[in-house]
Coordinates of C-alpha atoms in Angstrom, one line a residue:
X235 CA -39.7 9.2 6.3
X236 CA -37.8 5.9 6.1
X237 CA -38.2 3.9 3.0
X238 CA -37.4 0.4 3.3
X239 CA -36.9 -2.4 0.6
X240 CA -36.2 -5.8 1.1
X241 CA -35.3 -8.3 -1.8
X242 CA -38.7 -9.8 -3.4
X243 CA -40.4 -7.7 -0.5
X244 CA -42.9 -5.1 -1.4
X245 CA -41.9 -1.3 -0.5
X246 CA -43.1 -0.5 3.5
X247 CA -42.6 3.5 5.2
X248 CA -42.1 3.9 8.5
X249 CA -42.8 7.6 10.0
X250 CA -41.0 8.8 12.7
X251 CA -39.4 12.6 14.1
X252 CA -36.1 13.1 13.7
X253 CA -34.5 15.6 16.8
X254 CA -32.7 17.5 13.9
X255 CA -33.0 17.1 9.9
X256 CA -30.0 16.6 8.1
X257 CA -28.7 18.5 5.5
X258 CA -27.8 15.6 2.6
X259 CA -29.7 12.8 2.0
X260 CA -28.4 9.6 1.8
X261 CA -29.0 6.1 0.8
X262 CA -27.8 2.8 3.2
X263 CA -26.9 -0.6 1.6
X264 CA -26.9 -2.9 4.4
X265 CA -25.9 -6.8 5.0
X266 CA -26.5 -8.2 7.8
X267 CA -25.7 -11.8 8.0
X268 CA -28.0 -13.6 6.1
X269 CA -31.2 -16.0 6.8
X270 CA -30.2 -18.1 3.9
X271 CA -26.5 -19.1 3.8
X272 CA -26.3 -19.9 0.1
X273 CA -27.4 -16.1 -1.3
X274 CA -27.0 -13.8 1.4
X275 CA -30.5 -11.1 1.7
X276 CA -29.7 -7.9 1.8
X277 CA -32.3 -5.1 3.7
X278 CA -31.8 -1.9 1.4
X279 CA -32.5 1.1 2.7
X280 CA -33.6 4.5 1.4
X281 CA -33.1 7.7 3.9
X282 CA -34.5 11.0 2.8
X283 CA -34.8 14.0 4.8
X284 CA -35.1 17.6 4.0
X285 CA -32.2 20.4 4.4
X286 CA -32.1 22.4 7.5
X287 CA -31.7 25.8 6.9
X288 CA -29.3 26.3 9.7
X289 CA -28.0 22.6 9.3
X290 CA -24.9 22.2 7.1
X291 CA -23.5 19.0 8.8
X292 CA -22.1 16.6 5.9
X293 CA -21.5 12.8 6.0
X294 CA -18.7 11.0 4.3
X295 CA -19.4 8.5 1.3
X296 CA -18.1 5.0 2.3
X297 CA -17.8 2.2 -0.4
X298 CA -16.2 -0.9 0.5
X299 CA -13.8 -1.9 -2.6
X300 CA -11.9 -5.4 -3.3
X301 CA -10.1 -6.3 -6.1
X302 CA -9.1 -9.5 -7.5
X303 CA -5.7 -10.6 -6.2
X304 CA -2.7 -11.1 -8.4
X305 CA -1.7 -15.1 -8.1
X306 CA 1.9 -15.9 -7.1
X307 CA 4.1 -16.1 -10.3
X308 CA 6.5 -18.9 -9.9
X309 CA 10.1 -18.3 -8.2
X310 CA 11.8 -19.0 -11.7
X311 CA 10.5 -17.5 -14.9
X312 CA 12.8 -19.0 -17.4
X313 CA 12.5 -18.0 -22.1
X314 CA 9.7 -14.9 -21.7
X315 CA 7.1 -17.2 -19.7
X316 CA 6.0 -17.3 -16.4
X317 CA 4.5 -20.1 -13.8
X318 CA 1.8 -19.3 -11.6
X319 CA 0.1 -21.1 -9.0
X320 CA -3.3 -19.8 -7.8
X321 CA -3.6 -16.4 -5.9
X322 CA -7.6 -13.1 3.0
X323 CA -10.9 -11.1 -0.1
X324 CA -10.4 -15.3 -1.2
X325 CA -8.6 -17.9 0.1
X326 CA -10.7 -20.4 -1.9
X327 CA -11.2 -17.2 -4.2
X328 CA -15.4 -16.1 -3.4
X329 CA -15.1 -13.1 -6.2
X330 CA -19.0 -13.4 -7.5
X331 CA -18.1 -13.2 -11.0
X332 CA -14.5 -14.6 -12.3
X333 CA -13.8 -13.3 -15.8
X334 CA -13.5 -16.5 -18.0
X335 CA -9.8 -17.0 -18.4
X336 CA -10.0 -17.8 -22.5
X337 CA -11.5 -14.4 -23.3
X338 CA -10.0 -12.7 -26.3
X339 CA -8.0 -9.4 -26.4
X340 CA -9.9 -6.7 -27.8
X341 CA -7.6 -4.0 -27.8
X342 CA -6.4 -2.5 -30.4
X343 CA -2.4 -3.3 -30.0
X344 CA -3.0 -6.9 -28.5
X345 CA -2.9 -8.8 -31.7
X346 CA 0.8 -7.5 -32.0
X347 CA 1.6 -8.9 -28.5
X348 CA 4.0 -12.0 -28.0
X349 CA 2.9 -14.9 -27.3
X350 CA 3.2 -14.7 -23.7
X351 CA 0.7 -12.4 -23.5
X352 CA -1.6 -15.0 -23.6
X353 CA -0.2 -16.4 -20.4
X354 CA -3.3 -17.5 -18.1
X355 CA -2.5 -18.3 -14.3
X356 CA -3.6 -21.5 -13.4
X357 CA -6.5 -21.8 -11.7
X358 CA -8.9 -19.1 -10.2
X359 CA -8.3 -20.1 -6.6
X360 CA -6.9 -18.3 -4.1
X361 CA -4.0 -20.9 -3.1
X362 CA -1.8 -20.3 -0.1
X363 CA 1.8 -18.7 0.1
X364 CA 4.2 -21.6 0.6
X365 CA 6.3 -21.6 3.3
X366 CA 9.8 -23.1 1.7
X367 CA 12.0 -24.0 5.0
X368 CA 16.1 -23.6 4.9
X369 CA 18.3 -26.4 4.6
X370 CA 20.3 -27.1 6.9
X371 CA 23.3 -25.8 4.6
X372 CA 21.4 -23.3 4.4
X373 CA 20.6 -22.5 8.1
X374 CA 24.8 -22.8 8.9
X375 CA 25.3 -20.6 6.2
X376 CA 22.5 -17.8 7.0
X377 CA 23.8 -18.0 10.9
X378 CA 27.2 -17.3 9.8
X379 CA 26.0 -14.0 7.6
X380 CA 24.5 -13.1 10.7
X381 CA 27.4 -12.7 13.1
X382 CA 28.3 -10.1 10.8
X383 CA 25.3 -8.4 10.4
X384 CA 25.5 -4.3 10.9
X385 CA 24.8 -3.3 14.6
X386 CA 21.9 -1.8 13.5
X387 CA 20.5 -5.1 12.0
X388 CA 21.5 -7.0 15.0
X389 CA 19.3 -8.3 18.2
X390 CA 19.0 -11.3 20.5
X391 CA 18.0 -14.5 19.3
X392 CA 15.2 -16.4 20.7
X393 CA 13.7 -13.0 20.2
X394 CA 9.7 -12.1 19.2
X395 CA 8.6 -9.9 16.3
X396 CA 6.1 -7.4 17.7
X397 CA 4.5 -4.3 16.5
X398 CA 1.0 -2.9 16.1
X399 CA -1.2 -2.8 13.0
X400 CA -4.0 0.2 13.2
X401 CA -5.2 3.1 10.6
X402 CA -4.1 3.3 7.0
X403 CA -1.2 1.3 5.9
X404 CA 0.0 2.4 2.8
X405 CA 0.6 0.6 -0.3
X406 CA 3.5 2.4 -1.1
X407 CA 6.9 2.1 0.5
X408 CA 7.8 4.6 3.2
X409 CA 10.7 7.1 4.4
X410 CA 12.6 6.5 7.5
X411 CA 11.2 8.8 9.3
X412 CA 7.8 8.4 7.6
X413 CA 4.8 7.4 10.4
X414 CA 3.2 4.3 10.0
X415 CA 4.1 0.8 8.0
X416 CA 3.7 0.4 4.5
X417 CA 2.3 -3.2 2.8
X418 CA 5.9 -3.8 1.6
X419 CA 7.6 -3.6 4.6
X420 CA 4.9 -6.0 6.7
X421 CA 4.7 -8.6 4.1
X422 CA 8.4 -8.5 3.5
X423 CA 9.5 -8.6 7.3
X424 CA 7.2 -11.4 7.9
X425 CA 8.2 -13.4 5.2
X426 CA 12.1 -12.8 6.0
X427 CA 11.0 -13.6 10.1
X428 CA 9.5 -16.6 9.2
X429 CA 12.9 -18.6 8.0
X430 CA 15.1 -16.4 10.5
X431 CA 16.3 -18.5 13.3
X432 CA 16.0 -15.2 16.1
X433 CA 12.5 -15.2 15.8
X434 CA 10.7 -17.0 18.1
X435 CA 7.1 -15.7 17.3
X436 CA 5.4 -12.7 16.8
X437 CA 2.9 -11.0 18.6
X438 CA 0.5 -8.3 16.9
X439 CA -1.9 -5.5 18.9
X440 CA -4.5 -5.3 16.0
X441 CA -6.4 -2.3 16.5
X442 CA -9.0 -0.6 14.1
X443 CA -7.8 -0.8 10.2
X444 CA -8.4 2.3 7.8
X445 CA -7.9 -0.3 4.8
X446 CA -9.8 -2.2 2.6
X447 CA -10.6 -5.7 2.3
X448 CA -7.9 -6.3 -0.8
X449 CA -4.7 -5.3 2.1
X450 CA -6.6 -7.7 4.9
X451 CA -6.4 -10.6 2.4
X452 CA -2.7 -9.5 1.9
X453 CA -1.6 -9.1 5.3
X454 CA -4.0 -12.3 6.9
X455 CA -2.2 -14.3 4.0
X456 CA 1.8 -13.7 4.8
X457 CA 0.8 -14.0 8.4
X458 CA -0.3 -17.8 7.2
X459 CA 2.7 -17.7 5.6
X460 CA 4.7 -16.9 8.9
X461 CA 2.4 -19.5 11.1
X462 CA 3.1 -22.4 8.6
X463 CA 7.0 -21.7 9.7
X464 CA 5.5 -23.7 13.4
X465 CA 6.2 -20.0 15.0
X466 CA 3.8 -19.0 17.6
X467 CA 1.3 -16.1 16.4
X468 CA -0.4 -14.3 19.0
X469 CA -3.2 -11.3 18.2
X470 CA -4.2 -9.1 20.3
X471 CA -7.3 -6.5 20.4
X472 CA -9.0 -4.2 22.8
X473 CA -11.5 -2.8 19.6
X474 CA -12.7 -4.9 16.7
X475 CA -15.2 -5.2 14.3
X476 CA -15.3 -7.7 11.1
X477 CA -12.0 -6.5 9.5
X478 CA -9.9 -6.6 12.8
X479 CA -11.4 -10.2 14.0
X480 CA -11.2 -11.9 10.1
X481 CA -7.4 -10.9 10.3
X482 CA -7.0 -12.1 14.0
X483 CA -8.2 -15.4 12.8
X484 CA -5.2 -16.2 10.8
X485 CA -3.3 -16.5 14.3
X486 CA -3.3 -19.6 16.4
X487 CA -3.5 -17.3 19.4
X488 CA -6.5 -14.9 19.7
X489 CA -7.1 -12.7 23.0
X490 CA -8.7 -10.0 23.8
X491 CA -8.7 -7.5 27.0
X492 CA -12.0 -8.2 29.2
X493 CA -13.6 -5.4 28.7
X494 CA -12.8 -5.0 25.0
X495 CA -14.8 -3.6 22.5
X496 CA -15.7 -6.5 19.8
X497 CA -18.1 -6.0 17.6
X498 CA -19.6 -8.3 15.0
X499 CA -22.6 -7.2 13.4
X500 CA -22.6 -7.9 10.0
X501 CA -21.6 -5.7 6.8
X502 CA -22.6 -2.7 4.9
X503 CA -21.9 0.5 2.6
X504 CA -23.0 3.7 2.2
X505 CA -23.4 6.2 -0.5
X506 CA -23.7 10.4 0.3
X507 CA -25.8 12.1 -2.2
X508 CA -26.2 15.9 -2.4
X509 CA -28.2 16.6 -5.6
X510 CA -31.2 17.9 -2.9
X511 CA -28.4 20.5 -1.4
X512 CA -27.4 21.7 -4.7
X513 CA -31.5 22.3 -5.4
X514 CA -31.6 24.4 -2.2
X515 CA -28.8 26.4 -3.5
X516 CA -29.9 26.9 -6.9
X517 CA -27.1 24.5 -8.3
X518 CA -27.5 22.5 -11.4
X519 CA -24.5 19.7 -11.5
X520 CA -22.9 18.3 -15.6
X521 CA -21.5 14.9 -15.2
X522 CA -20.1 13.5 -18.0
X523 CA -20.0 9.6 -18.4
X524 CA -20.5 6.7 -20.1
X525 CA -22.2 3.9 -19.1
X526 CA -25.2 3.2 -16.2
X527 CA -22.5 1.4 -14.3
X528 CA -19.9 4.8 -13.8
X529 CA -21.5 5.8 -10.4
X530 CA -19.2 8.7 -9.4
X531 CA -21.2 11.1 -10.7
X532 CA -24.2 9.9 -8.7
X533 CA -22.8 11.9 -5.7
X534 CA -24.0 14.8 -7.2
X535 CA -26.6 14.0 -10.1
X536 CA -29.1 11.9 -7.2
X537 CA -31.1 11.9 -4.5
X538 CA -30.7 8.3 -3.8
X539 CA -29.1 5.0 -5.1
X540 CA -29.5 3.9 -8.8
X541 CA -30.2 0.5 -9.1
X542 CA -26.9 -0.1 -11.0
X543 CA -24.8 1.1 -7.6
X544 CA -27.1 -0.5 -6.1
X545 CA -26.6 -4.0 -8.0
X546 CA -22.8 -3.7 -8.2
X547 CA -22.9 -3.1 -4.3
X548 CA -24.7 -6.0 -3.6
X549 CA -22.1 -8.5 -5.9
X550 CA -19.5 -7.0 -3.5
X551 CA -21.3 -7.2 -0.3
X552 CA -22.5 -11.3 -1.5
X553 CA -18.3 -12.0 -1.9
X554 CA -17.1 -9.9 1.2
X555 CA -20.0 -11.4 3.3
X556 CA -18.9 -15.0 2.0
X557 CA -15.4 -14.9 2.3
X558 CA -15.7 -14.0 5.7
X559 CA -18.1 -16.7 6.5
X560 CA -15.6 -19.6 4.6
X561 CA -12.4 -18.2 6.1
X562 CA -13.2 -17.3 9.7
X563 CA -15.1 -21.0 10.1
X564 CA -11.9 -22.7 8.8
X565 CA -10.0 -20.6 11.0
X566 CA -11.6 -21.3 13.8
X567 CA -13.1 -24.9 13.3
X568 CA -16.5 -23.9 12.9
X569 CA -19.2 -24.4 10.4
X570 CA -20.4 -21.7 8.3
X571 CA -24.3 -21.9 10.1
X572 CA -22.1 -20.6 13.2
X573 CA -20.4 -18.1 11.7
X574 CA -23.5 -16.3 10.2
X575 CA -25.4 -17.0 13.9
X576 CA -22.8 -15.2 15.7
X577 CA -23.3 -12.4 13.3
X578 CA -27.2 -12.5 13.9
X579 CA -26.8 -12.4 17.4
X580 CA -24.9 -9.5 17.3
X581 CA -22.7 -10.5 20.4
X582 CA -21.3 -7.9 22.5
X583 CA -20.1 -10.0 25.6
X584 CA -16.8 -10.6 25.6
X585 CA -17.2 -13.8 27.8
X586 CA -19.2 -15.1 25.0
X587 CA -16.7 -15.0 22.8
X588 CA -14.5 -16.8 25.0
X589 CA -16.7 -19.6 25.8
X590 CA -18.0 -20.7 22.6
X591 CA -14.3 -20.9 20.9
X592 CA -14.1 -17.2 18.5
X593 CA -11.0 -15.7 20.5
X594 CA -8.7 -18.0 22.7
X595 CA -9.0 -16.1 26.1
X596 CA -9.2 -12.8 27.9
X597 CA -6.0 -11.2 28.6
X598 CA -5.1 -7.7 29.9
X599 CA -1.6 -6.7 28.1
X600 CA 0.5 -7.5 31.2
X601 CA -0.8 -11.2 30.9
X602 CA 0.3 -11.5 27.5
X603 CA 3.9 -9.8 28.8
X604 CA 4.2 -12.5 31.3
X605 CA 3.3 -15.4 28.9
X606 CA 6.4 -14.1 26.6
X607 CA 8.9 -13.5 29.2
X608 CA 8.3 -17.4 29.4
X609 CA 8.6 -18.0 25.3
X610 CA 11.6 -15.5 24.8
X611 CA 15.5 -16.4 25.4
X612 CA 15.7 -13.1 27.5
X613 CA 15.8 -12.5 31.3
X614 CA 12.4 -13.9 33.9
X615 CA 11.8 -10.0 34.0
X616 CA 12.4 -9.2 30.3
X617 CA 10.7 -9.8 26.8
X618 CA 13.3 -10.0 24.4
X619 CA 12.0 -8.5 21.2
X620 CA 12.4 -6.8 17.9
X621 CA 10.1 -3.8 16.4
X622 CA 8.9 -3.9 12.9
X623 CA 11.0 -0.7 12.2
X624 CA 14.7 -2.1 12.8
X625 CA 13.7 -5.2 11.9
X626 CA 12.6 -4.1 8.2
X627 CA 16.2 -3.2 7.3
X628 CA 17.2 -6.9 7.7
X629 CA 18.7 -8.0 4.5
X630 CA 16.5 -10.5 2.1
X631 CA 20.0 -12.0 1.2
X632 CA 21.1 -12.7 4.6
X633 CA 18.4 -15.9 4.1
X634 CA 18.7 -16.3 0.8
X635 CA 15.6 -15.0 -0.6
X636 CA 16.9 -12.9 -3.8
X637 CA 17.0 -15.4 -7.1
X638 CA 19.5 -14.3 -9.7
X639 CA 16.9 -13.1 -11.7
X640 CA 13.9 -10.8 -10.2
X641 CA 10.5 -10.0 -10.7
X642 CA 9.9 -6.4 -10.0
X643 CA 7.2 -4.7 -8.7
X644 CA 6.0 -1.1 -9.6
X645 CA 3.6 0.2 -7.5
X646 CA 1.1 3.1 -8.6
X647 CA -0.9 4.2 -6.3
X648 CA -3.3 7.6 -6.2
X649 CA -5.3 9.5 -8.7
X650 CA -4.0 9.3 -12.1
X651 CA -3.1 13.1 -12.7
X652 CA -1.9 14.6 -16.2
X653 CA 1.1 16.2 -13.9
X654 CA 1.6 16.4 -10.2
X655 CA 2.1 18.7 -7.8
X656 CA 4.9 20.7 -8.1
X657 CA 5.8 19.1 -11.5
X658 CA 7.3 16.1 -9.7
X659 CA 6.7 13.0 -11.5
X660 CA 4.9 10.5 -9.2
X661 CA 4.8 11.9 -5.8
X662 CA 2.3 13.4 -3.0
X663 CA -0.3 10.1 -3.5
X664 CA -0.4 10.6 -7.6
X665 CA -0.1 8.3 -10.7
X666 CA 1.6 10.7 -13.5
X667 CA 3.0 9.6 -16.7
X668 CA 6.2 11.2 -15.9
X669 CA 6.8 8.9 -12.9
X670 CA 5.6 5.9 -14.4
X671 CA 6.7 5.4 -17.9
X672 CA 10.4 6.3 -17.3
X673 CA 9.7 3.2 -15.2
X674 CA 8.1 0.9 -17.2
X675 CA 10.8 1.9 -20.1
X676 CA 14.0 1.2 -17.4
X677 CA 12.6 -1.8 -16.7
X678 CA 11.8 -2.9 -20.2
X679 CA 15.6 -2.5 -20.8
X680 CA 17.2 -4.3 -17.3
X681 CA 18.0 -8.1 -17.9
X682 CA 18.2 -8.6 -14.7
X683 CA 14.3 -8.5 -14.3
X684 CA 12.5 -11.4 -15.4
X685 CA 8.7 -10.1 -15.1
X686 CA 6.6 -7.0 -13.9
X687 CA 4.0 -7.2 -11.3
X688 CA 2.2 -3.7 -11.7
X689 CA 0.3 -3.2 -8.5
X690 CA -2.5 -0.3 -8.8
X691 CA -4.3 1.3 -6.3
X692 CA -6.6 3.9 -7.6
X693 CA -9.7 5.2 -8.2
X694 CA -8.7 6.4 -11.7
X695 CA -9.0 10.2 -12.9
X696 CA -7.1 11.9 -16.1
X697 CA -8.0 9.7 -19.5
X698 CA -5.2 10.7 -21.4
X699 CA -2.7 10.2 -18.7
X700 CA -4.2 6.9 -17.8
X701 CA -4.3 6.0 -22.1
X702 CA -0.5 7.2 -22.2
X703 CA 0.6 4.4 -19.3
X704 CA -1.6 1.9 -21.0
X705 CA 0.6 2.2 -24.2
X706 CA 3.6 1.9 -22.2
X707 CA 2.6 -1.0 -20.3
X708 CA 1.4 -2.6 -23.5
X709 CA 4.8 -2.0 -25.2
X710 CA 6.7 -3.9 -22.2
X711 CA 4.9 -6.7 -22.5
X712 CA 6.1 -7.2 -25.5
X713 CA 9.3 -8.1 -24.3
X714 CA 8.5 -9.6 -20.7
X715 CA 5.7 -10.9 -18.8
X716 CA 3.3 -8.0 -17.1
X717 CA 0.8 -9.0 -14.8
X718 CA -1.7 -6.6 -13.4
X719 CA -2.2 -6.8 -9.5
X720 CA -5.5 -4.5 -7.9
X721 CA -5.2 -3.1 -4.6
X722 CA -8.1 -1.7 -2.3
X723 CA -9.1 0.2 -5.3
X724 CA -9.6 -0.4 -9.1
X725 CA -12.1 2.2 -11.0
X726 CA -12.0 3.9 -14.0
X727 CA -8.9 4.5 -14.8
X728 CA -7.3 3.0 -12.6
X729 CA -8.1 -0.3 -13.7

C-alpha cells in the first residue's frame, strides 16, 4: 500500500501488487518543481511493504546536505581583524533560515575571547569571487618567471585547460599518484589559469557528480571566477541531471552530444528505515540522543519518517529547489516561471533543449575538437592543451598570488574518531585530535599566518574528541581570527 500526503491535503492510499516485496521499508521526500513559485509544495510519500522471507535486498539512505558557505575574508588582514565581503548552494545566498548575525556567545569560554571574536562578515549574501586582472608590470614580470619555469611546469601558450569532472571529488588534497581531483587543486588551478597568459580557455566534460550541493556552489563559483577573466568556458555533457546542468550553467558555452542523456525532473531525498527488519529478526535497537531533531538514529528506531526529518528535509529541499531556480534563470536569461516549467515538463528531448535556449548546441566530441583546433595556437590538426594534473603544480607565485602574510586553511574532513586507524593522527577519511590540534597549536604559534579558515566536512561521531578540538580551536582564536567554513556535510559533531 502506498500512502501519500500532500501539504494541506488530506491522507489518500492507493493499492497496488508489487512483483516482489522488499525487504526494508522506506520513506520518499520528494520535490518536484513547484505549482507556486514563492513556497515550493512538496508531495511526501510514505512506502511500506512487508519483509520477504527470501528477500534480503537493501537500499542505500540518501540525504541531500548543504552547508552555509564561508564568505571571502579580505586579501589583507591587518592588527588581529579581518575584512570580509559576502560569501553555487547561494549566489544571492537562498539558505531558508540565516542565523541573525548579532546573536550572543553562549559558550562557556566565549566571554574570555578577544575582541575579534566578535567579527561579523558583512552581509549574508553570497557575493561573487573577484576576478583582480595583472598589470601590465605585472604581466612582463609573470612572462619573464615563466621562461624559466621547470620542464615539468612548462607548455605551449595559446593553450586550453581541459580535464573532466565526474564522481567524488574530495575535499581534501591528494597524492601524486592518488585517482581523481581534489576541491583544492580545481579551485586553485582555475584561479591561477584565469590570470595566466597560456590559457586560452578551458573546456570541461562534466559527467555525473558523487558530491553535494556545498562543492557545486564551490566549483560553479571559481569557474565564474575564471569566465570573468573574458576566457572562453565550454561544458560538455553526454549524462546530466540537476547537479551536472546547474554547474554547466556557469559556462558561456553549453553542449551536449545528440543523443545525450539529460534529465531534469525536479529534486528529492530519501531516508532507509529498518526498525520492521530488526522486528522480523527479533532485534530490539538503543539509540541514545538528545533532541527530536538528531535523526540518525531514525534508521534504526522507525518504520517511517518523523515529522522533524521530515520538516528539516523540507527547509533544505525549499533552499536547494530555489537556488537552482534563481541561478540557472540568470545563467541562462530566463525567468524563474521557465525554469520551474521546464522542470514540470520533465523534458527528455535533447532537441528541446537546444531550441528553447537551456544548452547552446548539440555537439558530438569531435565537433567540439574541431572548434578548438581553431581557438588554440597549435597546428590545423592539433589542440594544444594542458591537463588539470601538470597543470596543478604551476606555482601560485609565478602570478603573484601569495601575499606576505597568509590565511591558512585546515581541512578536516571524515568521522571524528577518538584515534584512527593504525594510531595515525588524521588519516584514512578521519578527524582525530592527534592530527588536528598539533595543527591548530603550530598555527597559533606561525606569524606568518594571519587567519584560519577551518573547513569541515563531516557528519560528526566521538563527543569527547569533537569537545577536545573545540577547546583548541577556541584557544586559537584568541590570538587570530578563526572562521568556520561547512562542506557537503555539517552534523553533530561535526558542526
Amino acid at each position: 500500500m502506498l500512502l501519500s500526503h500532500t501539504k494541506g491535503a488530506g491522507l489518500r492510499c492507493h493499492h497496488g501488487v508489487a512483483a516482489k516485496p522488499v525487504a526494508l521499508s522506506s520513506a520518499r521526500l520528494v520535490a518536484p518543481a513547484a505549482q507556486q513559485l514563492s513556497k515550493p509544495q512538496h508531495r511526501i510519500s510514505l512506502r511500506c511493504s512487508a519483509l520477504g522471507e527470501d528477500n534480503t535486498s537493501t537500499a542505500a539512505a540518501s540525504a541531500a546536505n548543504q552547508a552555509e558557505k564561508l564568505q571571502e575574508l579580505a586579501s589583507a588582514v591587518t592588527n588581529g581583524t579581518s575584512a570580509s565581503s559576502g560569501p553555487s548552494n547561494t549566489p544571492t545566498a537562498t539558505v531558508a533560515k540565516p542565523a541573525a548575525s548579532g546573536a550572543e556567545p553562549s559558550n562557556k569560554d566565549d566571554n574570555d575571547a578577544s575582541k575579534h571574536l566578535n567579527w561579523q562578515p558583512e552581509g549574508s549574501t553570497l557575493a561573487p569571487l573577484q576576478f583582480a586582472p595583472l598589470s601590465n608590470s605585472e604581466k612582463a614580470w609573470t612572462n619573464f618567471k615563466l621562461l624559466f619555469a621547470l620542464p615539468w611546469r612548462r607548455f605551449k601558450k595559446d593553450a586550453v585547460l581541459a580535464f573532466k569532472l565526474e564522481g567524488e571529488i574530495s575535499d581534501q588534497l591528494q597524492g601524486r599518484f592518488s585517482p581523481g581531483f581534489s576541491m583544492p587543486q580545481i579551485c586553485d588551478s582555475l584561479e591561477k589559469a584565469a590570470v595566466d597568459p597560456r590559457i586560452k580557455g578551458i573546456v570541461v566534460e562534466i559527467n555525473p557528480l558523487a558530491i553535494g550541493w556545498s562543492k557545486v556552489q564551490e566549483l560553479r563559483r571559481y569557474i565564474q571566477l575564471f569566465r570573468d577573466s573574458g576566457k572562453f568556458t565550454i561544458a560538455y555533457m553526454k549524462i546530466a541531471g540537476e547537479k551536472e546542468y546547474y554547474l554547466s550553467t556557469a559556462f558561456e558555452e553549453v553542449y551536449v552530444a545528440p543523443s545525450a542523456s539529460v534529465r531534469l525532473a525536479g529534486f528529492s531525498v530519501a531516508g532507509t528505515f529498518l526498525r520492521g527488519v530488526l522486528e522480523k529478526v527479533g532485534v530490539e535497537p538503543q539509540v541514545q540522543r538528545i533532541g527530536e531533531y538528531k535523526s540518525a538514529g531514525d534508521q534504526l528506531l522507525r518504520k517511517d519518517m518523523s515529522p522533524a526529518q521530515r520538516e528539516q528535509l523540507t527547509e533544505l529541499l525549499d533552499d536547494i529547489y530555489e537556488h537552482f531556480l534563481d541561478t540557472v534563470a540568470a545563467a541562462r536569461g530566463k525567468t524563474r516561471e521557465e525554469v520551474a516549467a521546464l522542470l514540470d515538463r520533465g523534458v527528455y528531448d535533447n532537441e528541446v533543449f537546444a531550441s528553447e535556449g537551456w544548452v547552446d548546441g548539440l555537439k558530438y566530441e569531435d565537433e567540439i575538437i574541431d572548434d578548438l583546433k581553431k581557438r588554440t595556437g597549435g597546428k590545423d590538426d592539433e589542440v594544444t592543451k594542458v591537463g588539470l594534473s601538470k597543470y596543478s603544480r604551476v606555482s601560485r607565485s609565478a602570478f603573484g598570488l601569495n601575499g606576505k602574510k597568509r590565511i591558512a586553511i585546515l581541512r578536516a574532513g571524515g568521522a571524528i574518531l577518538g584515534k584512527a586507524a593504525g594510531g595515525l593522527g588524521g588519516s584514512g577519511g578521519s578527524i582525530t585530535p592527534d592530527g588536528i590540534i598539533p595543527k591548530l597549536r603550530a598555527l597559533a604559534k606561525d606569524k606568518k599566518i594571519a587567519g584560519v579558515v577551518l573547513r569541515v566536512d563531516s557528519p560528526g561521531g566521538d563527543a569527547l574528541a569533537s569537545d577536545l578540538m573545540w577547546r583548541e580551536i577556541r584557544k586559537l582564536a584568541e590570538k587570530k581570527p578563526v572562521v568556520a567554513c561547512m562542506g557537503d556535510v555539517a552534523a553533530s559533531g561535526g558542526y
